[in-house]
Short mmCIF file of C-alpha atoms (C1' of nucleotides) in Angstrom, two decimals:
data_model
loop_
_atom_site.label_atom_id
_atom_site.label_comp_id
_atom_site.label_asym_id
_atom_site.label_seq_id
_atom_site.Cartn_x
_atom_site.Cartn_y
_atom_site.Cartn_z
CA VAL A 1 81.85 70.92 211.35
CA LEU A 2 78.59 69.34 210.27
CA MET A 3 78.70 71.13 206.95
CA GLY A 4 82.32 70.29 206.31
CA ASN A 5 81.74 66.66 207.21
CA THR A 6 78.78 66.45 204.88
CA ILE A 7 80.76 67.80 201.95
CA THR A 8 83.79 65.69 202.72
CA SER A 9 81.77 62.50 202.83
CA CYS A 10 79.94 63.53 199.69
CA TYR A 11 83.26 63.69 197.86
CA ALA A 12 84.24 60.41 199.43
CA GLN A 13 81.16 58.78 197.97
CA HIS A 14 82.03 60.11 194.56
CA GLU A 15 85.55 58.77 194.80
CA LYS A 16 87.11 62.20 194.77
CA SER A 17 89.73 61.90 197.46
CA LEU A 18 91.56 65.05 196.47
CA ASP A 19 88.47 67.20 196.75
CA ALA A 20 87.66 65.56 200.06
CA GLN A 21 91.12 66.45 201.27
CA ARG A 22 90.72 70.01 200.04
CA ILE A 23 87.50 70.53 201.96
CA PHE A 24 88.96 68.86 204.99
CA ASP A 25 91.92 71.22 204.92
CA THR A 26 89.70 74.29 204.91
CA MET A 27 87.71 73.20 207.93
CA PRO A 28 88.40 75.16 211.12
CA GLU A 29 88.05 72.12 213.32
CA TRP A 30 87.54 68.41 213.00
CA ASP A 31 85.82 65.68 214.90
CA ILE A 32 86.20 61.92 214.60
CA ILE A 33 83.62 61.85 211.82
CA SER A 34 85.62 64.35 209.76
CA TRP A 35 88.64 62.13 210.05
CA ASN A 36 86.73 58.98 209.25
CA SER A 37 85.23 60.59 206.16
CA LEU A 38 88.66 61.58 204.96
CA LEU A 39 89.99 58.10 205.62
CA SER A 40 87.07 56.64 203.74
CA ALA A 41 87.84 58.84 200.74
CA ASN A 42 91.40 57.54 200.83
CA ALA A 43 90.32 53.95 201.25
CA GLN A 44 88.62 53.88 197.87
CA THR A 45 91.74 54.87 195.96
CA GLY A 46 93.42 51.58 196.71
CA ASN A 47 96.42 53.36 198.12
CA LEU A 48 96.87 51.63 201.44
CA LEU A 49 100.00 53.51 202.37
CA CYS A 50 98.19 56.79 202.10
CA ALA A 51 95.30 55.49 204.16
CA ARG A 52 97.63 54.23 206.85
CA GLN A 53 99.27 57.62 207.02
CA LYS A 54 95.90 59.21 207.67
CA PHE A 55 95.18 56.58 210.26
CA ASP A 56 98.42 57.37 212.06
CA THR A 57 97.79 61.11 211.87
CA MET A 58 94.33 60.94 213.40
CA PRO A 59 94.06 62.09 217.00
CA LYS A 60 91.82 59.19 217.90
CA HIS A 61 90.27 56.06 216.46
CA ASN A 62 86.93 54.43 216.91
CA LEU A 63 85.31 51.27 215.60
CA VAL A 64 84.33 52.95 212.33
CA THR A 65 87.94 54.04 211.83
CA TRP A 66 89.20 50.50 212.11
CA ASN A 67 86.47 49.16 209.86
CA THR A 68 87.32 51.75 207.25
CA LEU A 69 90.97 50.77 207.31
CA ILE A 70 90.00 47.15 206.69
CA THR A 71 88.10 48.34 203.66
CA ALA A 72 91.16 50.25 202.51
CA SER A 73 93.15 47.02 202.67
CA THR A 74 90.47 45.30 200.63
CA TYR A 75 90.67 47.88 197.87
CA SER A 76 94.43 47.68 197.79
CA GLY A 77 94.33 43.89 197.56
CA ASN A 78 96.18 43.40 200.83
CA VAL A 79 94.21 40.66 202.55
CA GLU A 80 97.00 39.88 205.00
CA TYR A 81 96.93 43.39 206.37
CA ALA A 82 93.16 43.23 206.69
CA GLU A 83 93.57 40.07 208.72
CA GLU A 84 96.16 41.71 210.90
CA LEU A 85 93.85 44.66 211.58
CA PHE A 86 91.00 42.34 212.33
CA GLN A 87 93.10 40.63 214.97
CA ARG A 88 94.59 43.81 216.38
CA MET A 89 91.52 46.00 216.76
CA PRO A 90 90.16 46.50 220.26
CA GLU A 91 86.56 45.59 219.43
CA ARG A 92 84.54 44.24 216.52
CA ASP A 93 80.99 44.63 215.35
CA GLU A 94 78.88 43.17 212.57
CA VAL A 95 80.33 45.59 210.03
CA THR A 96 83.84 44.49 210.98
CA TRP A 97 83.03 40.88 210.24
CA ASN A 98 81.35 41.78 206.99
CA ALA A 99 84.26 43.98 205.94
CA MET A 100 86.67 41.13 206.58
CA LEU A 101 84.49 38.73 204.62
CA SER A 102 84.44 41.25 201.84
CA ALA A 103 88.23 41.39 201.89
CA TYR A 104 88.34 37.68 201.12
CA ALA A 105 85.54 37.86 198.59
CA HIS A 106 86.93 40.76 196.59
CA ASN A 107 90.35 39.27 196.42
CA ARG A 108 89.21 35.89 195.19
CA HIS A 109 89.94 33.94 198.33
CA LEU A 110 86.82 31.88 197.99
CA GLU A 111 87.75 29.09 200.36
CA GLU A 112 88.81 31.53 203.04
CA ALA A 113 85.58 33.44 202.56
CA LYS A 114 83.57 30.29 202.99
CA ARG A 115 85.42 29.31 206.12
CA PHE A 116 85.19 32.79 207.58
CA PHE A 117 81.49 32.95 206.85
CA GLU A 118 80.92 29.77 208.82
CA GLU A 119 82.76 31.26 211.78
CA MET A 120 80.78 34.48 211.85
CA PRO A 121 78.87 34.98 215.08
CA SER A 122 75.93 36.51 213.26
CA LYS A 123 75.19 36.55 209.58
CA ASN A 124 73.06 39.36 208.26
CA VAL A 125 71.89 39.93 204.73
CA VAL A 126 75.10 41.76 203.81
CA ALA A 127 77.18 38.75 204.81
CA TRP A 128 75.03 36.40 202.78
CA ASN A 129 75.19 38.71 199.79
CA THR A 130 78.93 39.06 200.02
CA LEU A 131 79.46 35.32 199.98
CA MET A 132 76.93 34.88 197.23
CA HIS A 133 78.67 37.46 195.10
CA ALA A 134 81.96 35.65 195.57
CA TYR A 135 80.36 32.57 194.05
CA VAL A 136 78.92 34.61 191.22
CA GLU A 137 82.37 35.94 190.39
CA ASP A 138 83.62 32.40 190.35
CA GLY A 139 80.89 31.35 187.94
CA LYS A 140 79.42 28.81 190.33
CA LEU A 141 75.74 29.07 189.44
CA GLU A 142 74.57 26.01 191.34
CA GLU A 143 76.21 27.16 194.55
CA VAL A 144 74.70 30.60 194.07
CA LYS A 145 71.26 29.10 193.75
CA GLY A 146 71.84 26.90 196.76
CA LEU A 147 72.89 29.86 198.89
CA PHE A 148 69.95 31.85 197.65
CA GLU A 149 67.55 29.16 198.81
CA ARG A 150 69.18 28.96 202.23
CA MET A 151 69.28 32.69 202.89
CA PRO A 152 67.04 33.76 205.74
CA CYS A 153 66.69 37.29 204.36
CA ARG A 154 67.15 39.03 201.03
CA ASN A 155 67.38 42.52 199.67
CA ALA A 156 67.83 44.24 196.31
CA ALA A 157 71.53 43.35 196.19
CA THR A 158 70.63 39.69 196.56
CA TRP A 159 68.38 39.83 193.52
CA THR A 160 70.96 41.71 191.51
CA CYS A 161 73.50 38.96 192.21
CA LEU A 162 71.06 36.34 191.06
CA ILE A 163 70.35 38.20 187.83
CA GLU A 164 74.05 38.54 187.20
CA ALA A 165 74.68 34.88 187.96
CA ASN A 166 72.06 33.73 185.49
CA ALA A 167 73.11 36.18 182.82
CA GLY A 168 76.74 35.23 183.24
CA ASN A 169 75.88 31.64 182.49
CA GLY A 170 73.82 32.43 179.44
CA HIS A 171 70.49 31.99 181.15
CA LEU A 172 68.88 35.18 180.02
CA GLU A 173 65.33 33.97 180.44
CA ASP A 174 66.02 32.97 184.02
CA ALA A 175 67.52 36.38 184.66
CA GLN A 176 64.40 38.00 183.30
CA SER A 177 62.20 35.76 185.37
CA VAL A 178 64.16 36.59 188.51
CA PHE A 179 63.56 40.22 187.73
CA ASP A 180 59.86 39.68 187.12
CA ASN A 181 59.42 37.92 190.42
CA MET A 182 61.46 40.05 192.75
CA PRO A 183 59.68 42.05 195.41
CA GLU A 184 61.71 45.24 195.14
CA ARG A 185 63.45 47.00 192.27
CA ASN A 186 65.74 49.97 192.09
CA VAL A 187 68.01 51.58 189.54
CA VAL A 188 70.72 48.99 190.16
CA THR A 189 68.46 45.99 189.59
CA TRP A 190 67.08 47.62 186.47
CA THR A 191 70.54 48.35 185.14
CA SER A 192 71.72 44.84 185.84
CA LEU A 193 68.83 43.51 183.78
CA VAL A 194 69.88 45.78 180.92
CA ALA A 195 73.41 44.47 181.31
CA ALA A 196 72.09 40.91 181.33
CA TYR A 197 70.63 41.37 177.86
CA LEU A 198 73.66 43.19 176.54
CA SER A 199 76.19 40.70 177.82
CA ASN A 200 74.25 37.95 176.08
CA GLY A 201 74.40 39.80 172.80
CA ASN A 202 70.77 40.87 172.88
CA LEU A 203 71.10 44.55 172.10
CA GLY A 204 67.47 45.01 171.20
CA GLY A 205 66.29 43.49 174.47
CA GLY A 206 68.69 45.67 176.42
CA LYS A 207 67.47 48.80 174.74
CA LYS A 208 63.89 47.87 175.39
CA VAL A 209 64.54 47.43 179.09
CA PHE A 210 66.55 50.63 179.14
CA ASP A 211 63.68 52.55 177.58
CA SER A 212 61.22 51.25 180.11
CA MET A 213 63.32 52.04 183.17
CA PRO A 214 61.60 54.32 185.64
CA GLU A 215 64.86 56.00 186.54
CA ARG A 216 68.41 56.02 185.09
CA ASN A 217 71.76 57.07 186.42
CA GLU A 218 75.29 57.46 185.05
CA ILE A 219 75.86 53.74 185.09
CA SER A 220 72.65 52.90 183.25
CA TRP A 221 73.52 55.31 180.47
CA THR A 222 77.12 54.19 180.19
CA THR A 223 76.11 50.56 180.10
CA ILE A 224 73.93 51.00 177.04
CA ILE A 225 76.28 53.44 175.33
CA VAL A 226 79.22 51.08 175.65
CA ALA A 227 77.18 48.19 174.29
CA LEU A 228 76.24 50.21 171.23
CA ALA A 229 79.82 51.28 170.72
CA ARG A 230 81.13 47.74 170.96
CA ASN A 231 78.57 46.70 168.47
CA GLY A 232 80.03 49.23 166.07
CA ASP A 233 77.13 51.67 166.30
CA LEU A 234 79.44 54.50 167.21
CA ASP A 235 77.28 57.31 166.00
CA GLN A 236 74.25 55.94 167.74
CA ALA A 237 76.34 55.67 170.87
CA LYS A 238 77.41 59.28 170.56
CA ASP A 239 73.83 60.27 169.96
CA LEU A 240 72.75 58.63 173.18
CA TYR A 241 75.69 60.18 174.98
CA ASP A 242 74.60 63.61 173.83
CA ARG A 243 71.10 62.96 175.07
CA SER A 244 72.28 61.63 178.41
CA PRO A 245 71.74 63.89 181.39
CA ALA A 246 74.28 61.90 183.37
CA LYS A 247 77.78 62.26 181.98
CA ASP A 248 80.43 61.62 184.55
CA LEU A 249 84.11 60.95 183.97
CA VAL A 250 83.55 57.25 183.37
CA ALA A 251 80.99 58.00 180.66
CA GLN A 252 83.37 60.42 179.00
CA ASN A 253 86.19 57.92 179.16
CA ALA A 254 83.92 55.38 177.56
CA MET A 255 83.41 57.67 174.58
CA VAL A 256 87.15 58.19 174.14
CA ALA A 257 87.61 54.44 174.32
CA ALA A 258 84.80 53.84 171.84
CA TYR A 259 86.39 56.09 169.23
CA ALA A 260 89.80 54.62 169.95
CA ARG A 261 88.54 51.08 169.53
CA TYR A 262 87.45 51.74 165.98
CA GLY A 263 90.42 53.81 164.99
CA ARG A 264 88.52 57.08 164.89
CA LEU A 265 91.44 58.92 166.36
CA GLU A 266 90.39 62.37 165.23
CA ASP A 267 87.12 62.03 167.09
CA ALA A 268 88.88 60.48 170.05
CA THR A 269 91.40 63.29 170.23
CA LYS A 270 88.80 65.95 169.80
CA PHE A 271 86.72 64.46 172.58
CA PHE A 272 89.79 64.06 174.74
CA ASP A 273 90.79 67.68 174.27
CA SER A 274 87.33 68.86 175.12
CA MET A 275 87.34 67.17 178.50
CA PRO A 276 87.89 69.62 181.33
CA GLU A 277 88.87 66.87 183.72
CA LYS A 278 90.76 63.70 182.91
CA ASP A 279 92.05 60.78 184.85
CA VAL A 280 94.59 58.12 183.99
CA THR A 281 91.94 56.02 182.25
CA THR A 282 91.21 58.90 179.88
CA TRP A 283 94.85 58.97 178.85
CA ASN A 284 95.06 55.21 178.60
CA ALA A 285 91.95 55.06 176.46
CA LEU A 286 93.42 57.44 173.92
CA MET A 287 96.75 55.65 174.01
CA SER A 288 95.01 52.40 173.26
CA GLY A 289 93.74 53.97 170.06
CA TYR A 290 97.23 54.93 168.94
CA LYS A 291 98.46 51.49 169.87
CA LYS A 292 95.74 49.77 167.90
CA GLU A 293 96.58 51.76 164.83
CA GLY A 294 100.28 51.11 165.25
CA LEU A 295 101.10 54.80 165.75
CA LEU A 296 104.10 54.25 167.95
CA LYS A 297 105.42 57.80 167.98
CA GLU A 298 102.08 59.24 169.02
CA ALA A 299 101.68 56.62 171.70
CA GLU A 300 105.15 57.35 173.06
CA GLU A 301 104.47 61.04 173.06
CA LEU A 302 101.20 60.59 174.93
CA PHE A 303 102.82 58.23 177.39
CA SER A 304 105.43 60.84 178.23
CA ARG A 305 102.72 63.41 178.85
CA ILE A 306 100.52 61.42 181.23
CA PRO A 307 100.59 63.26 184.55
CA LYS A 308 100.48 60.04 186.49
CA GLY A 309 100.64 56.82 184.55
CA ASP A 310 99.65 53.51 186.05
CA GLY A 311 100.25 49.85 185.34
CA VAL A 312 97.83 49.93 182.42
CA SER A 313 99.78 52.76 180.79
CA TRP A 314 102.96 50.73 181.00
CA ASN A 315 101.26 47.61 179.74
CA LEU A 316 99.89 49.57 176.82
CA MET A 317 103.33 50.75 175.78
CA LEU A 318 104.72 47.26 176.13
CA ALA A 319 101.95 45.94 173.91
CA ALA A 320 102.45 48.78 171.45
CA TYR A 321 106.12 47.90 170.99
CA SER A 322 105.29 44.25 170.73
CA GLN A 323 102.69 44.93 168.09
CA CYS A 324 105.22 46.90 166.09
CA LYS A 325 107.68 44.05 166.45
CA ASP A 326 110.15 46.09 168.43
CA LEU A 327 111.10 43.36 170.83
CA ASP A 328 113.99 45.24 172.41
CA LYS A 329 111.86 48.22 173.33
CA ALA A 330 109.16 45.91 174.61
CA LYS A 331 111.65 44.15 176.81
CA GLU A 332 112.97 47.49 178.02
CA MET A 333 109.47 48.56 179.03
CA PHE A 334 108.95 45.28 180.77
CA ASP A 335 112.17 45.66 182.74
CA ARG A 336 111.55 49.27 183.63
CA MET A 337 107.95 49.05 184.72
CA PRO A 338 107.37 49.73 188.41
CA GLU A 339 104.91 46.89 188.83
CA LYS A 340 104.18 43.86 186.71
CA ASP A 341 100.80 42.22 186.74
CA LEU A 342 99.36 39.28 184.86
CA PHE A 343 98.76 41.47 181.80
CA SER A 344 102.41 42.50 181.73
CA TRP A 345 103.65 38.93 181.93
CA ASN A 346 101.21 37.58 179.37
CA SER A 347 101.99 40.46 177.10
CA MET A 348 105.73 39.90 177.34
CA MET A 349 105.32 36.20 176.75
CA ALA A 350 103.16 36.85 173.70
CA ALA A 351 105.75 39.33 172.43
CA TYR A 352 108.41 36.64 172.52
CA SER A 353 106.28 33.92 171.06
CA GLN A 354 105.22 36.15 168.18
CA ASN A 355 108.55 37.78 167.47
CA ALA A 356 111.28 35.54 168.77
CA GLY A 357 110.23 31.96 168.99
CA ILE A 358 108.89 29.54 171.50
CA LYS A 359 112.04 29.04 173.50
CA ASN A 360 112.19 32.62 174.81
CA ALA A 361 108.49 32.60 175.46
CA LYS A 362 108.85 29.49 177.51
CA ASP A 363 111.56 31.10 179.60
CA ILE A 364 109.14 33.87 180.50
CA PHE A 365 106.47 31.33 181.26
CA GLU A 366 108.76 29.62 183.74
CA LYS A 367 109.50 32.89 185.49
CA MET A 368 105.90 34.04 185.85
CA PRO A 369 104.83 34.55 189.44
CA CYS A 370 101.16 34.10 188.52
CA ARG A 371 99.28 32.60 185.61
CA ASP A 372 95.81 32.29 184.19
"C1'" A B 1 71.99 62.83 203.13
"C1'" U B 2 77.84 64.01 208.65
"C1'" C B 3 81.64 58.49 208.95
"C1'" U B 4 82.60 52.10 208.11
"C1'" C B 5 80.27 46.30 205.43
"C1'" C B 6 76.84 43.61 200.11
"C1'" A B 7 74.72 44.22 193.93
"C1'" A B 8 75.21 47.39 188.00
"C1'" G B 9 79.25 51.12 183.84
"C1'" U B 10 84.98 53.12 181.11
"C1'" U B 11 91.34 51.84 179.50
"C1'" U B 12 95.98 47.24 178.79
"C1'" U B 13 97.71 40.85 177.31
"C1'" C B 14 96.57 36.05 175.29
"C1'" A B 15 93.65 32.00 174.08
"C1'" G B 16 89.13 29.50 172.97
"C1'" A B 17 84.33 29.55 170.73
"C1'" G B 18 81.51 31.29 166.68
#
RNA sequence: AUCUCCAAGUUUUCAGAG
């Protein structure tokens, strides 16, 4: 059981819910930890229904089980259900409160997060960080700084937030000085400093930091590779990719996307075909290349071959039709898509305004359930 | 390194700025 649990949770941490399920299924017996690990693997996929099914199937629940289900709600964007769970569960601990705070924070309910934070019976460093990050996401630098001053305790995540907050507001030197003065560093803080330089257009600075990092992981490598690619240095990006010891699926997807972005469809396709494992982002990345080049037939063909398309796939096809001025097909996509998000609506509105005139576009605008 | 809460990377729309 111990071995099976270890492997299951290992897959959970790498966001491989199917593999976690596979290992789980081969185990001769399960304890509550096995079940919780499986639930955790499901939680990360954002599929709340699936997670709830597991929850209902489990022979028993404990505090960790409930906390994990709150997290599942967070990932699926269902704050209301998280609230319901929070009310319904038989007991709560510090993690419960933090998980609920995180539900508000991740889903952009800043006011709720603030209010909830005030109500918390005890606030540990995770709670402070969660609230602080919510402010960072909202671009509120002054509030971030204020919180930072008031915090009774800090850890590496705190410092990372502060770097990100400064970088996001164009204060690169402040970000660097935060980094210079922080008491502890790890691969995440290092990578966020690299990202700080890159997001401010300072490629040279980013590379310098990257080269001096004591340790790098998949994310560090991908961060720098993507920056090079976006800067148009595709071959340099590929060179770094080849030298990288840490190539996970995200890194591979980034290479497909890089080629696609610059219309190097042969390279993109070749890379795509060479990948032993793909996910929906891989397919979408290649499709985006066809779309950009106006290759409608190829995009359609790819779309029909995706094992499991998602909202992005649909949005891509909608945008592809719009770009090729096929308003009818665009509209058909829009009507047929299983779920419409802000991208879908904006895309449809743009399609009308570019191909049909302002009146139709305005009609869409009026009907939009959400806007930005 | 057996489970739950906080920080960094990849794909889709439009605008603005340069």
